Amino acid sequence: MPMLEFQSLRWNELDARSVTSRKSGSSSSGGHLETASPRSSKSRQNSVQPEEDEELDLWAVWGDLVKNWETESRKRPSYIKDLARRGIPQHFRTIAWQLLSNATVSSVHDMYAECIRQSSPHEKVILRDIPRTYPELEFFKDGARGQQSLFNVIKAYSIHDSEVGYCQGSAFIVGQLLLQMPEEEAFSVFVRLMEQYRLRELYKPAMTELGLCMFQLECLVQVVAFVFIFSQFQLILPFLLNVSTWLGKARLRFQEQMPDLHMHFNNMGFDTSMYASSWFLTLFTTTLPLELANRIMDVFLVEVALSFFFC
């Protein structure tokens, strides 16, 4: 299907859903419409909160953006980044994530049907892990359609990328995508995340990239802690002419002021990877509420090139 036709069909589908949802939301809970006078209508208009106005503005902006994506993405990439930081409206995530990841022009979409017809050596492990993926969501309950879709996409990727095969953490990212889009589109976006965004480096058997991320995170934690200590010395720093003396005092102060939990982890030899590895392997989908994880994905799709974790 030509790209412009594909985007047009997807936009029409989204627009139809939007009209339906807005119409259904216009009736009151009592099943009847309130007859309002012009005065009361004006009063309600004046009482609209700024947050609601902003949400409506984002809808209009993203609507125009996805319609003119090819032009806008070339001319105003910084503008798109700013919009994604504010959060992509749920209504537009299906198409926005595909556009941001450039999955709509990926040839991988065509090979999905072929991959799911093949057998994977990882099928037994995948089937074992499926019930553990978002078990609290109806879409992924036993016997629900989501479990079969999850199995299909994960199996297809294990065939597409035999070096990585399957890693449990990836199931949560696939599940997150399936909550936004059909199987074929989810597969295409996932392949882009793994290859162009280099997530597959985290899942390789040796997991050396994951170890590097843990080291960088530990350094970042230490830097943040040191900045906190440094801020305590800002008032007297101009009077400390002996830098080595100041550093000695800063190190002592650092030990005294280190947060209790961080100190406890250090004393127990509790390595960063013991609690933070899942942050990277699942992109926070097992740590944070799903809506917040979706916001992280919004930003990840446009900011990953600037992230030192994946440079």
Short mmCIF file of C-alpha atoms in Angstrom, two decimals:
data_model
loop_
_atom_site.label_atom_id
_atom_site.label_comp_id
_atom_site.label_asym_id
_atom_site.label_seq_id
_atom_site.Cartn_x
_atom_site.Cartn_y
_atom_site.Cartn_z
CA MET A 1 0.00 0.00 0.00
CA PRO A 2 1.51 3.42 -0.93
CA MET A 3 2.63 5.45 2.06
CA LEU A 4 0.30 8.41 1.49
CA GLU A 5 -2.67 6.08 1.16
CA PHE A 6 -1.66 4.22 4.33
CA GLN A 7 -1.40 7.45 6.34
CA SER A 8 -4.70 8.69 4.92
CA LEU A 9 -6.51 5.50 5.92
CA ARG A 10 -4.98 5.59 9.39
CA TRP A 11 -5.91 9.24 9.84
CA ASN A 12 -9.50 8.60 8.71
CA GLU A 13 -9.74 5.76 11.20
CA LEU A 14 -8.45 7.95 14.02
CA ASP A 15 -10.73 10.81 13.03
CA ALA A 16 -13.77 8.52 13.03
CA ARG A 17 -12.90 7.28 16.51
CA SER A 18 -12.48 10.86 17.66
CA VAL A 19 -15.94 11.86 16.43
CA THR A 20 -17.51 8.80 18.06
CA SER A 21 -15.82 9.39 21.39
CA ARG A 22 -16.74 13.06 21.46
CA LYS A 23 -20.36 12.33 20.59
CA SER A 24 -20.64 9.67 23.27
CA GLY A 25 -19.16 12.07 25.81
CA SER A 26 -21.70 14.78 25.04
CA SER A 27 -24.64 13.07 26.78
CA SER A 28 -25.13 13.23 30.54
CA SER A 29 -25.03 10.20 32.82
CA GLY A 30 -28.80 10.35 33.14
CA GLY A 31 -29.26 9.64 29.44
CA HIS A 32 -30.76 12.99 28.50
CA LEU A 33 -29.46 16.29 27.24
CA GLU A 34 -29.72 19.40 29.35
CA THR A 35 -31.40 22.35 27.67
CA ALA A 36 -29.16 25.29 28.44
CA SER A 37 -29.90 28.96 28.08
CA PRO A 38 -27.40 31.16 26.23
CA ARG A 39 -26.45 32.67 29.58
CA SER A 40 -25.72 29.34 31.23
CA SER A 41 -23.86 28.17 28.13
CA LYS A 42 -21.68 31.27 28.24
CA SER A 43 -21.06 30.70 31.94
CA ARG A 44 -19.86 27.17 31.27
CA GLN A 45 -17.59 28.39 28.49
CA ASN A 46 -16.02 30.92 30.82
CA SER A 47 -15.44 28.23 33.43
CA VAL A 48 -13.39 25.98 31.14
CA GLN A 49 -10.06 25.28 32.78
CA PRO A 50 -6.79 26.24 31.07
CA GLU A 51 -5.78 22.57 31.10
CA GLU A 52 -8.80 21.72 28.95
CA ASP A 53 -7.95 24.49 26.49
CA GLU A 54 -4.40 23.21 26.29
CA GLU A 55 -5.60 19.66 25.65
CA LEU A 56 -7.84 20.84 22.81
CA ASP A 57 -4.93 22.82 21.37
CA LEU A 58 -2.72 19.71 21.44
CA TRP A 59 -5.39 17.74 19.63
CA ALA A 60 -5.55 20.33 16.86
CA VAL A 61 -1.76 20.60 16.64
CA TRP A 62 -1.18 16.84 16.48
CA GLY A 63 -4.02 16.46 14.00
CA ASP A 64 -2.34 18.89 11.62
CA LEU A 65 1.06 17.38 12.33
CA VAL A 66 0.23 13.79 11.38
CA LYS A 67 -1.57 14.98 8.25
CA ASN A 68 1.53 16.86 7.11
CA TRP A 69 4.17 14.67 8.72
CA GLU A 70 6.49 14.37 5.75
CA THR A 71 6.90 18.13 5.49
CA GLU A 72 6.78 18.99 9.20
CA SER A 73 9.30 16.35 10.27
CA ARG A 74 11.86 17.75 7.83
CA LYS A 75 11.28 21.42 8.52
CA ARG A 76 10.59 21.50 12.26
CA PRO A 77 12.19 18.57 14.13
CA SER A 78 12.80 20.70 17.24
CA TYR A 79 9.15 21.70 17.28
CA ILE A 80 8.12 18.03 17.19
CA LYS A 81 10.48 17.26 20.06
CA ASP A 82 8.92 20.01 22.14
CA LEU A 83 5.45 18.64 21.43
CA ALA A 84 6.46 15.10 22.40
CA ARG A 85 7.91 16.36 25.68
CA ARG A 86 4.49 17.81 26.51
CA GLY A 87 2.95 14.41 25.88
CA ILE A 88 1.29 12.94 22.80
CA PRO A 89 -2.51 12.79 23.17
CA GLN A 90 -3.60 9.18 23.62
CA HIS A 91 -5.80 9.42 20.55
CA PHE A 92 -2.76 10.04 18.32
CA ARG A 93 -0.22 7.63 19.80
CA THR A 94 -1.06 4.84 17.35
CA ILE A 95 0.11 6.81 14.35
CA ALA A 96 2.53 9.15 16.15
CA TRP A 97 4.72 6.33 17.48
CA GLN A 98 4.88 4.80 14.01
CA LEU A 99 5.79 8.12 12.44
CA LEU A 100 8.34 9.05 15.09
CA SER A 101 10.08 5.68 14.78
CA ASN A 102 9.83 5.83 10.99
CA ALA A 103 8.10 2.44 11.08
CA THR A 104 5.60 3.36 8.36
CA VAL A 105 8.33 3.22 5.71
CA SER A 106 9.94 0.08 7.05
CA SER A 107 10.06 -2.97 4.79
CA VAL A 108 9.85 -5.09 7.95
CA HIS A 109 6.07 -4.66 7.91
CA ASP A 110 5.86 -6.94 4.86
CA MET A 111 7.83 -9.80 6.41
CA TYR A 112 5.68 -10.12 9.54
CA ALA A 113 3.20 -12.58 8.01
CA GLU A 114 6.07 -14.77 6.86
CA CYS A 115 7.73 -14.76 10.28
CA ILE A 116 4.65 -15.82 12.24
CA ARG A 117 4.19 -18.82 9.94
CA GLN A 118 7.58 -20.17 10.95
CA SER A 119 8.56 -22.01 14.12
CA SER A 120 10.89 -20.48 16.70
CA PRO A 121 13.21 -22.34 19.07
CA HIS A 122 12.10 -19.87 21.77
CA GLU A 123 8.39 -20.71 21.63
CA LYS A 124 8.33 -22.73 24.86
CA VAL A 125 9.97 -19.93 26.87
CA ILE A 126 7.76 -17.29 25.25
CA LEU A 127 4.61 -19.25 26.13
CA ARG A 128 5.84 -19.54 29.72
CA ASP A 129 6.33 -15.79 30.03
CA ILE A 130 3.15 -14.62 28.27
CA PRO A 131 0.91 -14.95 31.39
CA ARG A 132 3.46 -12.89 33.36
CA THR A 133 3.16 -9.91 31.04
CA TYR A 134 0.63 -7.32 32.22
CA PRO A 135 -1.52 -9.98 33.97
CA GLU A 136 -3.60 -7.22 35.58
CA LEU A 137 -4.88 -5.94 32.21
CA GLU A 138 -7.99 -7.48 30.64
CA PHE A 139 -6.38 -7.37 27.20
CA PHE A 140 -3.71 -9.81 28.38
CA LYS A 141 -5.80 -12.09 30.57
CA ASP A 142 -5.77 -15.86 29.90
CA GLY A 143 -7.59 -16.55 26.67
CA ALA A 144 -7.79 -12.88 25.71
CA ARG A 145 -6.80 -11.68 22.26
CA GLY A 146 -3.80 -9.80 23.62
CA GLN A 147 -1.97 -12.95 24.68
CA GLN A 148 -2.07 -14.40 21.17
CA SER A 149 -0.97 -11.10 19.65
CA LEU A 150 1.86 -10.86 22.17
CA PHE A 151 3.01 -14.37 21.32
CA ASN A 152 2.87 -13.68 17.58
CA VAL A 153 4.94 -10.49 17.71
CA ILE A 154 7.57 -11.85 20.11
CA LYS A 155 7.93 -15.07 18.15
CA ALA A 156 8.18 -13.17 14.87
CA TYR A 157 10.99 -11.02 16.24
CA SER A 158 12.88 -14.04 17.60
CA ILE A 159 12.87 -15.39 14.04
CA HIS A 160 13.73 -12.04 12.48
CA ASP A 161 16.71 -11.53 14.83
CA SER A 162 18.18 -14.93 15.64
CA GLU A 163 21.18 -13.42 17.47
CA VAL A 164 19.01 -11.81 20.14
CA GLY A 165 16.17 -14.30 19.94
CA TYR A 166 14.00 -13.63 22.97
CA CYS A 167 14.51 -11.85 26.28
CA GLN A 168 11.71 -11.58 28.84
CA GLY A 169 11.98 -7.82 29.29
CA SER A 170 11.15 -7.22 25.64
CA ALA A 171 7.66 -8.71 26.14
CA PHE A 172 6.60 -5.68 28.18
CA ILE A 173 7.65 -3.27 25.44
CA VAL A 174 5.80 -5.34 22.84
CA GLY A 175 2.75 -5.40 25.12
CA GLN A 176 2.91 -1.62 25.49
CA LEU A 177 2.91 -1.27 21.70
CA LEU A 178 0.02 -3.73 21.29
CA LEU A 179 -2.10 -1.61 23.60
CA GLN A 180 -1.72 1.18 21.03
CA MET A 181 -1.76 -0.57 17.64
CA PRO A 182 -2.37 -3.85 15.73
CA GLU A 183 0.19 -6.66 15.51
CA GLU A 184 1.81 -5.72 12.21
CA GLU A 185 2.35 -2.12 13.22
CA ALA A 186 3.57 -3.14 16.68
CA PHE A 187 6.09 -5.50 15.08
CA SER A 188 7.38 -2.77 12.77
CA VAL A 189 7.80 -0.25 15.60
CA PHE A 190 9.45 -2.87 17.81
CA VAL A 191 11.96 -3.74 15.09
CA ARG A 192 12.81 -0.05 14.75
CA LEU A 193 13.27 0.26 18.50
CA MET A 194 15.55 -2.75 18.56
CA GLU A 195 17.65 -1.85 15.53
CA GLN A 196 17.63 1.92 15.01
CA TYR A 197 17.30 2.78 18.70
CA ARG A 198 19.79 0.03 19.60
CA LEU A 199 17.67 -1.69 22.24
CA ARG A 200 18.80 -5.03 20.84
CA GLU A 201 22.26 -4.29 22.23
CA LEU A 202 20.77 -4.56 25.73
CA TYR A 203 19.28 -7.98 24.99
CA LYS A 204 22.29 -9.69 23.46
CA PRO A 205 23.34 -12.81 25.42
CA ALA A 206 26.45 -11.18 26.92
CA MET A 207 24.47 -8.04 27.90
CA THR A 208 27.62 -5.91 27.79
CA GLU A 209 25.62 -2.84 26.75
CA LEU A 210 23.37 -3.26 29.77
CA GLY A 211 26.45 -3.39 31.98
CA LEU A 212 27.65 -0.14 30.43
CA CYS A 213 24.28 1.48 31.14
CA MET A 214 24.49 0.36 34.78
CA PHE A 215 27.97 1.88 35.08
CA GLN A 216 26.79 5.16 33.56
CA LEU A 217 23.78 5.24 35.87
CA GLU A 218 25.95 4.64 38.93
CA CYS A 219 28.25 7.49 37.86
CA LEU A 220 25.22 9.71 37.35
CA VAL A 221 23.93 8.93 40.85
CA GLN A 222 27.32 9.83 42.32
CA VAL A 223 27.45 13.07 40.33
CA VAL A 224 23.97 14.07 41.51
CA ALA A 225 24.92 13.32 45.10
CA PHE A 226 28.14 15.30 44.73
CA VAL A 227 26.25 18.26 43.24
CA PHE A 228 24.00 18.21 46.30
CA ILE A 229 27.03 18.35 48.57
CA PHE A 230 28.63 21.03 46.41
CA SER A 231 25.53 23.20 46.81
CA GLN A 232 26.00 23.08 50.59
CA PHE A 233 29.44 24.65 50.17
CA GLN A 234 28.55 27.37 47.69
CA LEU A 235 28.27 30.07 50.36
CA ILE A 236 31.72 29.46 51.79
CA LEU A 237 33.48 28.37 48.60
CA PRO A 238 34.83 31.88 47.79
CA PHE A 239 36.60 31.88 51.13
CA LEU A 240 38.25 28.50 50.65
CA LEU A 241 41.51 29.34 48.95
CA ASN A 242 43.02 25.91 49.41
CA VAL A 243 41.24 23.70 46.90
CA SER A 244 42.63 20.45 48.26
CA THR A 245 41.41 21.36 51.74
CA TRP A 246 37.97 22.12 50.35
CA LEU A 247 37.83 18.82 48.49
CA GLY A 248 38.78 16.96 51.64
CA LYS A 249 36.00 18.68 53.55
CA ALA A 250 33.60 18.04 50.66
CA ARG A 251 34.35 14.32 50.70
CA LEU A 252 33.79 14.21 54.45
CA ARG A 253 30.57 16.16 54.06
CA PHE A 254 29.53 13.81 51.26
CA GLN A 255 29.86 10.82 53.58
CA GLU A 256 27.88 12.59 56.30
CA GLN A 257 25.09 13.77 54.00
CA MET A 258 24.70 10.69 51.76
CA PRO A 259 21.07 9.58 51.72
CA ASP A 260 20.42 6.70 54.11
CA LEU A 261 19.18 4.36 51.41
CA HIS A 262 22.18 4.97 49.18
CA MET A 263 24.52 4.40 52.14
CA HIS A 264 22.71 1.20 53.03
CA PHE A 265 23.04 -0.07 49.47
CA ASN A 266 26.76 0.67 49.53
CA ASN A 267 27.27 -1.08 52.86
CA MET A 268 25.39 -4.15 51.69
CA GLY A 269 27.16 -4.24 48.34
CA PHE A 270 23.78 -3.76 46.66
CA ASP A 271 24.77 -3.11 43.05
CA THR A 272 22.81 -0.72 40.83
CA SER A 273 22.04 -3.51 38.38
CA MET A 274 20.09 -5.36 41.06
CA TYR A 275 17.28 -2.80 40.98
CA ALA A 276 17.80 -0.70 37.86
CA SER A 277 18.36 -3.24 35.07
CA SER A 278 14.61 -3.61 34.52
CA TRP A 279 14.37 0.15 33.94
CA PHE A 280 16.40 -0.30 30.78
CA LEU A 281 15.17 -3.75 29.70
CA THR A 282 11.50 -2.77 29.89
CA LEU A 283 11.72 1.02 29.43
CA PHE A 284 10.09 1.49 32.85
CA THR A 285 6.92 -0.41 31.91
CA THR A 286 7.26 -2.71 34.95
CA THR A 287 8.21 0.11 37.32
CA LEU A 288 5.84 2.97 36.56
CA PRO A 289 2.10 3.27 35.84
CA LEU A 290 1.43 2.53 32.20
CA GLU A 291 0.34 6.06 31.32
CA LEU A 292 3.61 7.43 32.69
CA ALA A 293 5.52 4.72 30.81
CA ASN A 294 3.73 5.87 27.66
CA ARG A 295 4.92 9.41 28.30
CA ILE A 296 8.46 8.07 28.62
CA MET A 297 8.05 6.30 25.29
CA ASP A 298 6.82 9.57 23.74
CA VAL A 299 10.05 11.27 24.76
CA PHE A 300 12.27 8.25 24.10
CA LEU A 301 11.20 8.09 20.48
CA VAL A 302 12.33 11.67 19.82
CA GLU A 303 15.15 12.10 22.33
CA VAL A 304 17.06 8.84 22.21
CA ALA A 305 19.63 10.23 19.79
CA LEU A 306 20.54 12.81 22.46
CA SER A 307 20.67 10.29 25.30
CA PHE A 308 24.18 9.48 26.50
CA PHE A 309 23.03 6.01 27.47
CA PHE A 310 22.73 5.04 23.81
CA CYS A 311 25.43 7.15 22.19
#
